[in-house]
mmCIF file of C-alpha atoms in Angstrom:
data_model
loop_
_atom_site.group_PDB
_atom_site.id
_atom_site.type_symbol
_atom_site.label_atom_id
_atom_site.label_comp_id
_atom_site.label_asym_id
_atom_site.label_seq_id
_atom_site.Cartn_x
_atom_site.Cartn_y
_atom_site.Cartn_z
ATOM 1 C CA MET A 1 28.292 26.061 56.471
ATOM 2 C CA ASN A 2 25.061 26.110 58.311
ATOM 3 C CA ASP A 3 24.226 29.662 57.058
ATOM 4 C CA ILE A 4 24.821 28.654 53.462
ATOM 5 C CA LEU A 5 22.373 25.802 53.863
ATOM 6 C CA LEU A 6 19.890 28.038 55.748
ATOM 7 C CA MET A 7 19.989 30.577 52.807
ATOM 8 C CA ALA A 8 19.758 27.892 50.455
ATOM 9 C CA ALA A 9 16.515 26.698 52.162
ATOM 10 C CA PHE A 10 15.077 30.319 52.215
ATOM 11 C CA ALA A 11 15.953 30.845 48.466
ATOM 12 C CA PHE A 12 14.315 27.395 47.735
ATOM 13 C CA LEU A 13 11.097 28.189 49.502
ATOM 14 C CA GLY A 14 10.827 31.610 47.699
ATOM 15 C CA ALA A 15 11.380 30.210 44.435
ATOM 16 C CA ALA A 16 9.148 27.254 45.140
ATOM 17 C CA VAL A 17 6.343 29.646 45.858
ATOM 18 C CA ALA A 18 6.871 31.371 42.531
ATOM 19 C CA GLY A 19 6.983 27.908 40.796
ATOM 20 C CA ILE A 20 3.785 26.966 42.215
ATOM 21 C CA LEU A 21 2.178 30.124 41.333
ATOM 22 C CA GLY A 22 3.351 29.716 37.768
ATOM 23 C CA ALA A 23 2.047 26.207 37.580
ATOM 24 C CA VAL A 24 -1.159 27.281 38.742
ATOM 25 C CA ALA A 25 -1.144 30.164 35.991
ATOM 26 C CA LEU A 26 -0.226 27.800 33.279
ATOM 27 C CA ARG A 27 -2.987 25.379 34.039
ATOM 28 C CA LEU A 28 -5.493 28.217 34.053
ATOM 29 C CA LEU A 29 -4.137 29.476 31.004
ATOM 30 C CA ARG A 30 -3.546 26.162 29.153
ATOM 31 C CA ASN A 31 -6.139 26.924 26.386
ATOM 32 C CA ARG A 32 -4.636 30.108 25.654
ATOM 33 C CA SER A 33 -2.111 31.373 22.933
ATOM 34 C CA LEU A 34 1.547 30.021 23.134
ATOM 35 C CA VAL A 35 2.674 33.612 23.747
ATOM 36 C CA VAL A 36 0.966 33.731 27.061
ATOM 37 C CA SER A 37 2.471 30.474 28.317
ATOM 38 C CA VAL A 38 5.998 31.407 27.206
ATOM 39 C CA SER A 39 5.465 34.746 29.065
ATOM 40 C CA VAL A 40 4.281 33.078 32.342
ATOM 41 C CA VAL A 41 7.351 30.853 32.079
ATOM 42 C CA ALA A 42 9.620 33.648 31.709
ATOM 43 C CA ALA A 43 7.897 35.728 34.412
ATOM 44 C CA THR A 44 7.927 32.786 36.664
ATOM 45 C CA ALA A 45 11.624 32.484 36.304
ATOM 46 C CA VAL A 46 12.320 36.132 37.154
ATOM 47 C CA THR A 47 9.794 35.952 40.052
ATOM 48 C CA ALA A 48 11.417 32.712 41.436
ATOM 49 C CA MET A 49 14.787 34.795 41.396
ATOM 50 C CA LEU A 50 13.364 37.899 42.916
ATOM 51 C CA LEU A 51 11.466 35.747 45.660
ATOM 52 C CA GLY A 52 14.639 33.805 46.465
ATOM 53 C CA THR A 53 16.687 36.946 46.920
ATOM 54 C CA LEU A 54 14.026 38.655 49.233
ATOM 55 C CA ALA A 55 13.684 35.506 51.245
ATOM 56 C CA VAL A 56 17.473 35.372 51.980
ATOM 57 C CA ALA A 57 17.862 39.360 52.023
ATOM 58 C CA ARG A 58 18.191 39.368 55.806
ATOM 59 C CA GLU A 59 20.494 36.463 56.190
ATOM 60 C CA MET A 60 22.716 38.325 53.655
ATOM 61 C CA PHE A 61 22.610 41.434 55.703
ATOM 62 C CA LEU A 62 21.542 43.452 52.649
ATOM 63 C CA SER A 63 21.112 47.202 53.290
ATOM 64 C CA GLY A 64 17.782 48.890 51.900
ATOM 65 C CA HIS A 65 19.810 50.510 49.221
ATOM 66 C CA ASP A 66 21.323 47.100 47.829
ATOM 67 C CA LEU A 67 17.926 45.371 48.176
ATOM 68 C CA THR A 68 16.650 48.177 45.963
ATOM 69 C CA VAL A 69 19.389 47.744 43.392
ATOM 70 C CA VAL A 70 18.882 44.197 43.389
ATOM 71 C CA SER A 71 15.041 44.355 42.986
ATOM 72 C CA ILE A 72 15.547 46.652 40.221
ATOM 73 C CA VAL A 73 17.992 44.505 38.610
ATOM 74 C CA CYS A 74 15.381 41.729 38.718
ATOM 75 C CA LEU A 75 12.750 43.978 37.375
ATOM 76 C CA MET A 76 14.851 44.905 34.320
ATOM 77 C CA ALA A 77 15.573 41.110 33.881
ATOM 78 C CA ALA A 78 11.843 40.378 33.955
ATOM 79 C CA VAL A 79 11.178 43.193 31.216
ATOM 80 C CA VAL A 80 13.908 41.782 28.918
ATOM 81 C CA ALA A 81 12.726 38.196 29.519
ATOM 82 C CA LEU A 82 8.908 38.908 28.896
ATOM 83 C CA ALA A 83 9.897 40.852 25.802
ATOM 84 C CA THR A 84 11.881 38.075 24.607
ATOM 85 C CA ALA A 85 9.280 35.562 25.306
ATOM 86 C CA VAL A 86 6.571 37.363 23.686
ATOM 87 C CA LEU A 87 8.800 37.771 20.517
ATOM 88 C CA LEU A 88 9.572 34.108 20.525
ATOM 89 C CA GLY A 89 5.881 33.022 21.057
ATOM 90 C CA ARG A 90 4.714 35.446 18.286
ATOM 91 C CA TRP A 91 7.075 33.842 15.798
ATOM 92 C CA VAL A 92 6.362 30.392 16.944
ATOM 93 C CA VAL A 93 2.580 31.372 16.663
ATOM 94 C CA ALA A 94 3.077 32.795 13.377
ATOM 95 C CA ARG A 95 4.713 29.701 12.062
ATOM 96 C CA SER A 96 2.117 27.299 13.629
ATOM 97 C CA ASN A 97 -0.639 29.510 11.851
ATOM 98 C CA ALA A 98 1.162 29.058 8.423
ATOM 99 C CA LEU A 99 1.486 25.486 8.925
ATOM 100 C CA ALA A 100 -2.233 25.304 9.938
ATOM 101 C CA ALA A 101 -3.169 27.242 6.966
ATOM 102 C CA ALA A 102 -1.249 25.290 4.547
ATOM 103 C CA THR A 103 -2.731 21.962 6.163
ATOM 104 C CA ARG A 104 -6.410 23.582 5.674
ATOM 105 C CA SER A 105 -5.672 24.648 2.302
ATOM 106 C CA PHE A 106 -4.399 20.835 1.250
ATOM 107 C CA GLY A 107 -7.515 19.638 3.095
ATOM 108 C CA HIS A 108 -9.983 21.891 0.806
ATOM 109 C CA ALA A 109 -7.857 20.970 -2.482
ATOM 110 C CA PHE A 110 -7.498 17.274 -1.742
ATOM 111 C CA ASP A 111 -10.420 16.208 -3.548
ATOM 112 C CA ALA A 112 -9.617 18.393 -6.489
ATOM 113 C CA GLY A 113 -6.024 16.765 -6.659
ATOM 114 C CA GLY A 114 -4.246 19.292 -4.658
ATOM 115 C CA SER A 115 -0.954 18.413 -2.833
ATOM 116 C CA PHE A 116 0.499 19.812 0.436
ATOM 117 C CA ALA A 117 2.681 22.831 0.075
ATOM 118 C CA PRO A 118 4.826 23.469 3.247
ATOM 119 C CA PRO A 119 4.790 27.091 4.294
ATOM 120 C CA ALA A 120 7.878 29.233 3.282
ATOM 121 C CA GLY A 121 10.288 30.596 5.910
ATOM 122 C CA GLY A 122 12.055 29.065 8.962
ATOM 123 C CA ALA A 123 10.672 27.281 11.780
ATOM 124 C CA THR A 124 11.274 25.352 14.961
ATOM 125 C CA ALA A 125 12.850 21.904 14.534
ATOM 126 C CA GLU A 126 9.454 20.547 15.909
ATOM 127 C CA LEU A 127 7.385 22.366 13.529
ATOM 128 C CA ALA A 128 9.875 21.551 10.435
ATOM 129 C CA ALA A 129 9.732 17.852 11.590
ATOM 130 C CA LEU A 130 5.823 18.382 11.503
ATOM 131 C CA SER A 131 5.739 19.807 8.338
ATOM 132 C CA ARG A 132 7.841 16.980 6.686
ATOM 133 C CA GLU A 133 5.481 14.379 8.229
ATOM 134 C CA LEU A 134 2.328 16.302 6.809
ATOM 135 C CA ALA A 135 4.360 16.342 3.424
ATOM 136 C CA ALA A 136 4.955 12.533 3.786
ATOM 137 C CA THR A 137 1.263 11.894 4.878
ATOM 138 C CA ALA A 138 0.063 13.900 1.867
ATOM 139 C CA GLU A 139 2.103 11.992 -0.531
ATOM 140 C CA ARG A 140 0.746 8.640 0.980
ATOM 141 C CA LEU A 141 -2.824 9.896 0.820
ATOM 142 C CA ALA A 142 -2.248 11.190 -2.947
ATOM 143 C CA GLN A 143 -1.009 7.552 -3.877
ATOM 144 C CA SER A 144 -3.881 5.928 -1.990
ATOM 145 C CA ARG A 145 -6.177 8.017 -3.834
ATOM 146 C CA GLN A 146 -4.850 7.165 -7.056
ATOM 147 C CA ARG A 147 -4.898 3.476 -6.112
ATOM 148 C CA GLU A 148 -8.444 3.768 -5.006
ATOM 149 C CA ARG A 149 -9.419 5.424 -8.278
ATOM 150 C CA ALA A 150 -7.681 2.929 -10.175
ATOM 151 C CA LEU A 151 -9.282 0.179 -8.334
ATOM 152 C CA ASP A 152 -12.872 1.772 -8.753
ATOM 153 C CA ALA A 153 -12.207 2.153 -12.448
ATOM 154 C CA SER A 154 -11.106 -1.522 -12.509
ATOM 155 C CA ARG A 155 -14.114 -2.747 -10.665
ATOM 156 C CA ARG A 156 -16.495 -0.680 -13.107
ATOM 157 C CA GLU A 157 -14.718 -2.196 -15.962
ATOM 158 C CA LEU A 158 -14.908 -5.577 -14.578
ATOM 159 C CA VAL A 159 -18.806 -5.350 -13.946
ATOM 160 C CA ALA A 160 -19.163 -4.062 -17.638
ATOM 161 C CA TRP A 161 -17.085 -7.058 -18.962
ATOM 162 C CA ILE A 162 -18.445 -9.699 -16.811
ATOM 163 C CA SER A 163 -21.886 -8.632 -17.537
ATOM 164 C CA HIS A 164 -20.961 -8.798 -21.298
ATOM 165 C CA ASP A 165 -19.339 -11.998 -21.065
ATOM 166 C CA LEU A 166 -22.113 -13.514 -19.069
ATOM 167 C CA ARG A 167 -24.732 -12.391 -21.413
ATOM 168 C CA THR A 168 -23.312 -13.928 -24.340
ATOM 169 C CA PRO A 169 -23.258 -17.605 -23.162
ATOM 170 C CA LEU A 170 -26.614 -17.069 -21.485
ATOM 171 C CA ALA A 171 -28.115 -16.025 -24.710
ATOM 172 C CA GLY A 172 -26.616 -18.875 -26.614
ATOM 173 C CA LEU A 173 -27.767 -21.218 -23.935
ATOM 174 C CA ARG A 174 -31.319 -19.868 -23.902
ATOM 175 C CA ALA A 175 -31.359 -20.205 -27.816
ATOM 176 C CA MET A 176 -30.011 -24.022 -27.726
ATOM 177 C CA ALA A 177 -32.569 -24.654 -24.818
ATOM 178 C CA GLU A 178 -35.242 -23.464 -26.996
ATOM 179 C CA ALA A 179 -34.150 -25.230 -30.051
ATOM 180 C CA LEU A 180 -34.226 -28.486 -28.138
ATOM 181 C CA GLU A 181 -37.500 -27.602 -26.530
ATOM 182 C CA ASP A 182 -39.155 -26.940 -29.888
ATOM 183 C CA GLY A 183 -37.558 -30.012 -31.549
ATOM 184 C CA MET A 184 -35.919 -27.539 -33.919
ATOM 185 C CA ALA A 185 -32.206 -29.194 -33.333
ATOM 186 C CA ALA A 186 -30.882 -31.016 -36.126
ATOM 187 C CA ASP A 187 -28.286 -32.513 -34.019
ATOM 188 C CA PRO A 188 -29.349 -32.603 -30.435
ATOM 189 C CA GLY A 189 -26.170 -34.421 -29.357
ATOM 190 C CA ARG A 190 -24.047 -31.351 -30.575
ATOM 191 C CA TYR A 191 -26.400 -29.001 -28.646
ATOM 192 C CA HIS A 192 -26.037 -31.096 -25.613
ATOM 193 C CA ARG A 193 -22.205 -30.818 -25.772
ATOM 194 C CA GLN A 194 -22.194 -27.138 -26.474
ATOM 195 C CA ILE A 195 -24.510 -26.514 -23.536
ATOM 196 C CA ARG A 196 -22.159 -28.496 -21.466
ATOM 197 C CA ALA A 197 -19.221 -26.645 -22.683
ATOM 198 C CA GLU A 198 -20.870 -23.326 -22.186
ATOM 199 C CA THR A 199 -22.083 -24.344 -18.642
ATOM 200 C CA GLU A 200 -18.331 -25.316 -17.785
ATOM 201 C CA ARG A 201 -17.031 -21.995 -19.170
ATOM 202 C CA LEU A 202 -19.669 -20.041 -16.891
ATOM 203 C CA ASP A 203 -18.553 -22.253 -13.863
ATOM 204 C CA ALA A 204 -15.168 -21.521 -14.428
ATOM 205 C CA MET A 205 -15.862 -17.740 -14.586
ATOM 206 C CA VAL A 206 -17.837 -17.572 -11.382
ATOM 207 C CA GLY A 207 -15.051 -19.675 -9.751
ATOM 208 C CA ASP A 208 -12.552 -16.968 -10.834
ATOM 209 C CA LEU A 209 -14.848 -14.232 -9.567
ATOM 210 C CA PHE A 210 -15.158 -15.922 -6.171
ATOM 211 C CA GLU A 211 -11.285 -16.661 -5.987
ATOM 212 C CA LEU A 212 -10.755 -13.058 -6.681
ATOM 213 C CA SER A 213 -12.986 -11.637 -4.072
ATOM 214 C CA ARG A 214 -11.430 -13.816 -1.554
ATOM 215 C CA ILE A 215 -8.086 -12.291 -2.375
ATOM 216 C CA HIS A 216 -9.277 -8.796 -2.248
ATOM 217 C CA ALA A 217 -11.176 -9.320 1.003
ATOM 218 C CA GLY A 218 -7.878 -10.743 2.506
ATOM 219 C CA ALA A 219 -9.763 -14.034 3.078
ATOM 220 C CA LEU A 220 -7.387 -16.211 1.064
ATOM 221 C CA ALA A 221 -6.609 -18.904 3.356
ATOM 222 C CA LEU A 222 -3.269 -20.634 2.851
ATOM 223 C CA ALA A 223 -1.988 -24.131 3.776
ATOM 224 C CA PRO A 224 1.677 -23.713 3.125
ATOM 225 C CA THR A 225 3.936 -26.722 2.918
ATOM 226 C CA ARG A 226 7.625 -27.349 2.410
ATOM 227 C CA MET A 227 7.956 -28.479 -1.402
ATOM 228 C CA SER A 228 10.183 -28.529 -4.405
ATOM 229 C CA VAL A 229 9.816 -25.968 -7.097
ATOM 230 C CA HIS A 230 10.560 -28.918 -9.555
ATOM 231 C CA ASP A 231 7.574 -30.661 -8.436
ATOM 232 C CA LEU A 232 5.504 -27.674 -8.867
ATOM 233 C CA VAL A 233 6.511 -26.971 -12.245
ATOM 234 C CA GLY A 234 6.162 -30.596 -13.380
ATOM 235 C CA ASP A 235 2.561 -30.784 -12.244
ATOM 236 C CA ALA A 236 1.884 -27.660 -13.844
ATOM 237 C CA LEU A 237 3.534 -28.553 -17.221
ATOM 238 C CA ALA A 238 1.555 -31.956 -17.068
ATOM 239 C CA GLY A 239 -1.721 -30.141 -16.513
ATOM 240 C CA ALA A 240 -1.315 -27.658 -19.444
ATOM 241 C CA ASP A 241 0.110 -30.385 -21.941
ATOM 242 C CA PRO A 242 -3.245 -31.320 -23.321
ATOM 243 C CA LEU A 243 -4.139 -27.690 -24.152
ATOM 244 C CA ALA A 244 -0.769 -27.180 -25.565
ATOM 245 C CA ARG A 245 -1.275 -30.138 -27.875
ATOM 246 C CA GLU A 246 -4.513 -28.739 -28.833
ATOM 247 C CA HIS A 247 -3.027 -25.435 -29.941
ATOM 248 C CA GLY A 248 0.022 -26.923 -31.437
ATOM 249 C CA VAL A 249 2.262 -25.263 -28.999
ATOM 250 C CA ARG A 250 5.406 -26.928 -27.530
ATOM 251 C CA LEU A 251 5.902 -26.751 -23.718
ATOM 252 C CA VAL A 252 9.693 -26.771 -22.862
ATOM 253 C CA GLY A 253 10.539 -27.151 -19.334
ATOM 254 C CA GLU A 254 14.234 -26.367 -18.683
ATOM 255 C CA PRO A 255 15.547 -28.446 -15.912
ATOM 256 C CA PRO A 256 15.926 -26.327 -12.708
ATOM 257 C CA GLU A 257 19.503 -27.393 -11.952
ATOM 258 C CA PRO A 258 20.347 -24.965 -8.929
ATOM 259 C CA ALA A 259 16.788 -24.491 -7.926
ATOM 260 C CA ALA A 260 15.731 -28.136 -7.512
ATOM 261 C CA ALA A 261 17.486 -28.242 -4.196
ATOM 262 C CA VAL A 262 15.952 -25.090 -2.783
ATOM 263 C CA PRO A 263 12.597 -25.828 -1.443
ATOM 264 C CA VAL A 264 9.847 -23.242 -1.162
ATOM 265 C CA GLU A 265 7.003 -23.109 1.696
ATOM 266 C CA VAL A 266 3.666 -22.700 -0.395
ATOM 267 C CA ASP A 267 0.185 -23.557 -0.725
ATOM 268 C CA GLY A 268 0.660 -26.368 -3.170
ATOM 269 C CA LYS A 269 -2.977 -25.962 -4.548
ATOM 270 C CA GLU A 270 -2.738 -22.156 -4.997
ATOM 271 C CA MET A 271 0.606 -22.008 -6.569
ATOM 272 C CA THR A 272 -0.313 -24.861 -9.022
ATOM 273 C CA ARG A 273 -3.265 -22.608 -9.885
ATOM 274 C CA VAL A 274 -0.763 -19.801 -10.432
ATOM 275 C CA LEU A 275 1.585 -21.669 -12.719
ATOM 276 C CA GLY A 276 -1.443 -23.145 -14.625
ATOM 277 C CA ASN A 277 -2.995 -19.737 -15.224
ATOM 278 C CA LEU A 278 0.278 -18.452 -16.639
ATOM 279 C CA LEU A 279 0.716 -21.409 -18.766
ATOM 280 C CA VAL A 280 -2.722 -21.487 -20.204
ATOM 281 C CA ASN A 281 -2.240 -17.578 -20.735
ATOM 282 C CA ALA A 282 1.007 -18.277 -22.588
ATOM 283 C CA ILE A 283 -0.496 -21.201 -24.581
ATOM 284 C CA ARG A 284 -3.476 -19.147 -25.776
ATOM 285 C CA ARG A 285 -1.459 -16.214 -26.872
ATOM 286 C CA THR A 286 1.172 -18.081 -28.717
ATOM 287 C CA PRO A 287 0.700 -18.982 -32.337
ATOM 288 C CA ALA A 288 0.678 -22.693 -33.540
ATOM 289 C CA ASP A 289 4.327 -24.234 -33.716
ATOM 290 C CA GLY A 290 5.286 -21.670 -31.328
ATOM 291 C CA THR A 291 7.161 -22.472 -28.019
ATOM 292 C CA VAL A 292 6.223 -21.786 -24.244
ATOM 293 C CA ALA A 293 9.405 -22.333 -22.116
ATOM 294 C CA VAL A 294 9.369 -22.637 -18.256
ATOM 295 C CA THR A 295 12.597 -22.009 -16.356
ATOM 296 C CA VAL A 296 13.487 -21.823 -12.784
ATOM 297 C CA ALA A 297 16.433 -20.016 -11.236
ATOM 298 C CA VAL A 298 17.686 -18.820 -7.780
ATOM 299 C CA ARG A 299 18.609 -15.468 -7.170
ATOM 300 C CA GLU A 300 21.163 -15.207 -4.126
ATOM 301 C CA ARG A 301 20.996 -11.426 -4.201
ATOM 302 C CA GLU A 302 17.488 -11.525 -3.333
ATOM 303 C CA GLY A 303 17.905 -13.650 -0.245
ATOM 304 C CA ALA A 304 17.736 -16.998 -1.847
ATOM 305 C CA ALA A 305 14.487 -16.086 -3.926
ATOM 306 C CA VAL A 306 13.395 -18.619 -6.213
ATOM 307 C CA VAL A 307 12.146 -17.119 -9.790
ATOM 308 C CA VAL A 308 9.859 -19.307 -11.891
ATOM 309 C CA SER A 309 9.731 -17.881 -15.645
ATOM 310 C CA VAL A 310 6.982 -18.441 -18.363
ATOM 311 C CA THR A 311 8.129 -17.285 -21.600
ATOM 312 C CA ASP A 312 5.809 -16.991 -24.480
ATOM 313 C CA GLN A 313 5.862 -15.941 -28.204
ATOM 314 C CA CYS A 314 2.942 -13.623 -28.139
ATOM 315 C CA GLY A 315 4.690 -10.961 -30.050
ATOM 316 C CA GLY A 316 5.039 -8.852 -26.942
ATOM 317 C CA ILE A 317 3.060 -6.330 -24.912
ATOM 318 C CA PRO A 318 2.674 -2.642 -25.742
ATOM 319 C CA GLU A 319 4.700 -0.707 -23.360
ATOM 320 C CA GLU A 320 1.666 1.348 -22.267
ATOM 321 C CA ASP A 321 -0.029 -1.846 -21.265
ATOM 322 C CA LEU A 322 2.649 -3.567 -19.189
ATOM 323 C CA ALA A 323 1.597 -1.779 -16.065
ATOM 324 C CA ARG A 324 -1.940 -3.167 -16.396
ATOM 325 C CA VAL A 325 -1.197 -6.832 -17.189
ATOM 326 C CA PHE A 326 -2.135 -7.862 -13.599
ATOM 327 C CA ASP A 327 -5.101 -5.679 -13.350
ATOM 328 C CA THR A 328 -8.552 -6.978 -13.024
ATOM 329 C CA GLY A 329 -10.196 -7.572 -16.376
ATOM 330 C CA TRP A 330 -7.198 -6.913 -18.682
ATOM 331 C CA ARG A 331 -7.100 -9.116 -21.661
ATOM 332 C CA GLY A 332 -4.530 -7.396 -23.821
ATOM 333 C CA ASN A 333 -7.104 -5.885 -26.474
ATOM 334 C CA HIS A 334 -9.227 -3.087 -26.888
ATOM 335 C CA ALA A 335 -12.279 -4.724 -28.363
ATOM 336 C CA ARG A 336 -13.116 -6.971 -25.494
ATOM 337 C CA THR A 337 -14.866 -9.142 -27.967
ATOM 338 C CA PRO A 338 -15.443 -12.520 -25.814
ATOM 339 C CA VAL A 339 -13.428 -15.535 -27.383
ATOM 340 C CA PRO A 340 -14.991 -18.732 -25.815
ATOM 341 C CA PRO A 341 -11.540 -19.964 -24.189
ATOM 342 C CA ALA A 342 -10.212 -16.566 -23.237
ATOM 343 C CA GLY A 343 -12.074 -16.183 -19.953
ATOM 344 C CA ALA A 344 -12.871 -12.975 -18.388
ATOM 345 C CA GLY A 345 -9.431 -11.502 -18.072
ATOM 346 C CA LEU A 346 -9.174 -12.643 -14.209
ATOM 347 C CA GLY A 347 -6.386 -15.042 -14.522
ATOM 348 C CA LEU A 348 -3.431 -12.903 -14.211
ATOM 349 C CA ALA A 349 -5.138 -10.729 -11.373
ATOM 350 C CA ILE A 350 -5.665 -14.051 -9.340
ATOM 351 C CA VAL A 351 -1.913 -14.907 -10.253
ATOM 352 C CA ARG A 352 -0.814 -11.523 -8.618
ATOM 353 C CA GLY A 353 -3.036 -12.046 -5.609
ATOM 354 C CA ILE A 354 -1.925 -15.490 -4.700
ATOM 355 C CA VAL A 355 1.634 -14.712 -5.226
ATOM 356 C CA GLU A 356 1.427 -11.595 -2.990
ATOM 357 C CA ALA A 357 -0.155 -13.587 -0.411
ATOM 358 C CA HIS A 358 2.884 -15.710 -0.326
ATOM 359 C CA ARG A 359 4.977 -12.748 0.130
ATOM 360 C CA GLY A 360 6.324 -12.776 -3.294
ATOM 361 C CA ARG A 361 5.759 -10.695 -6.355
ATOM 362 C CA ALA A 362 4.420 -11.277 -9.970
ATOM 363 C CA GLU A 363 6.387 -9.235 -12.852
ATOM 364 C CA VAL A 364 6.279 -9.167 -16.756
ATOM 365 C CA ARG A 365 8.511 -7.849 -19.336
ATOM 366 C CA ASN A 366 8.987 -7.970 -22.988
ATOM 367 C CA VAL A 367 11.609 -10.268 -24.433
ATOM 368 C CA PRO A 368 12.384 -10.748 -28.223
ATOM 369 C CA GLY A 369 9.350 -12.316 -29.805
ATOM 370 C CA GLY A 370 7.129 -12.391 -26.843
ATOM 371 C CA CYS A 371 6.899 -11.592 -23.252
ATOM 372 C CA ARG A 372 8.161 -13.206 -19.940
ATOM 373 C CA PHE A 373 6.247 -13.722 -16.690
ATOM 374 C CA GLU A 374 8.238 -14.208 -13.639
ATOM 375 C CA VAL A 375 6.902 -15.275 -10.299
ATOM 376 C CA THR A 376 9.520 -14.682 -7.404
ATOM 377 C CA LEU A 377 9.090 -16.588 -4.174
ATOM 378 C CA PRO A 378 11.084 -16.667 -0.839
ATOM 379 C CA ALA A 379 12.945 -19.825 -0.357
ATOM 380 C CA ALA A 380 12.142 -21.832 2.673
ATOM 381 C CA THR A 381 14.206 -21.288 5.651
ATOM 382 C CA GLY A 382 15.702 -23.695 8.009
#
């Protein structure tokens, strides 16, 4: 038993020497090709076996002939191991170079709209996983690029529309002010009322821009409280009723039977603005004698989500425009001619921003005779 332990100790010492030499070599060659590193590992394994054998040769009472045979066997094993290591290393390096070339090609073609094309042929599990991650990253980058371009285009359109919408009332204000100053106004009271109306419109437009900038900057501070959806809908209907009467539109609020007992945790002021924007938008686009209906429902399959719907009779939205309804500046027409009560097309963008800040979502779809806007909010827990 003592002889076995002694031989094991000698073998361990010989192998340890080879291991230390191999570790030093790997550190010195750490910046070299993978082929060199794999070859060093293979050579270290064979050398460790050889040095261990030589260290215990005397304890094993090997003859010179037997020691030579063992040494030749170790040498042949070293040759085969090195050849295998070189082939494996060259194959891995080739796959790595192909992956690097594909990544470099994608980097050059990214600005031109190119996509990542994984290299053909087999690869190790690690390189295959890396290739899949690169493909997924390229897809996310492409989506991000599309969103950035869409946002940039939306901002340019917004600047153009806002500039146009601001210029028109400002020109009217200047003309009325000059007429009053020169004493040319036949009815100064009417001019004063018109100036006040235009000023209020400009103030509302600037307020919407400020709200939208806070949403885009992530600086929208919410003060959520637990409240009933029934109260939110009731307040919004009461606030929109004068405008509905002015336009000859009927407001219908169906009683939220199952949802009345399901509270939500929202910022009452901001959510009232959401429902108010939806109602104002629906009233202005519904013809006289039309109806705007507000309904509330609970969808248990969505984790007790509360859905508030506003349905109008606007005649529907073209299918190609449905995806742009909540974009900044969208107003549902191509002429962009400013109608005084129409605003700057910021209301629906504000709706989406506020709803998403509440971890909800805003959607729109066409229904017979009009369209339906839906605001989905998570029900309060606890």
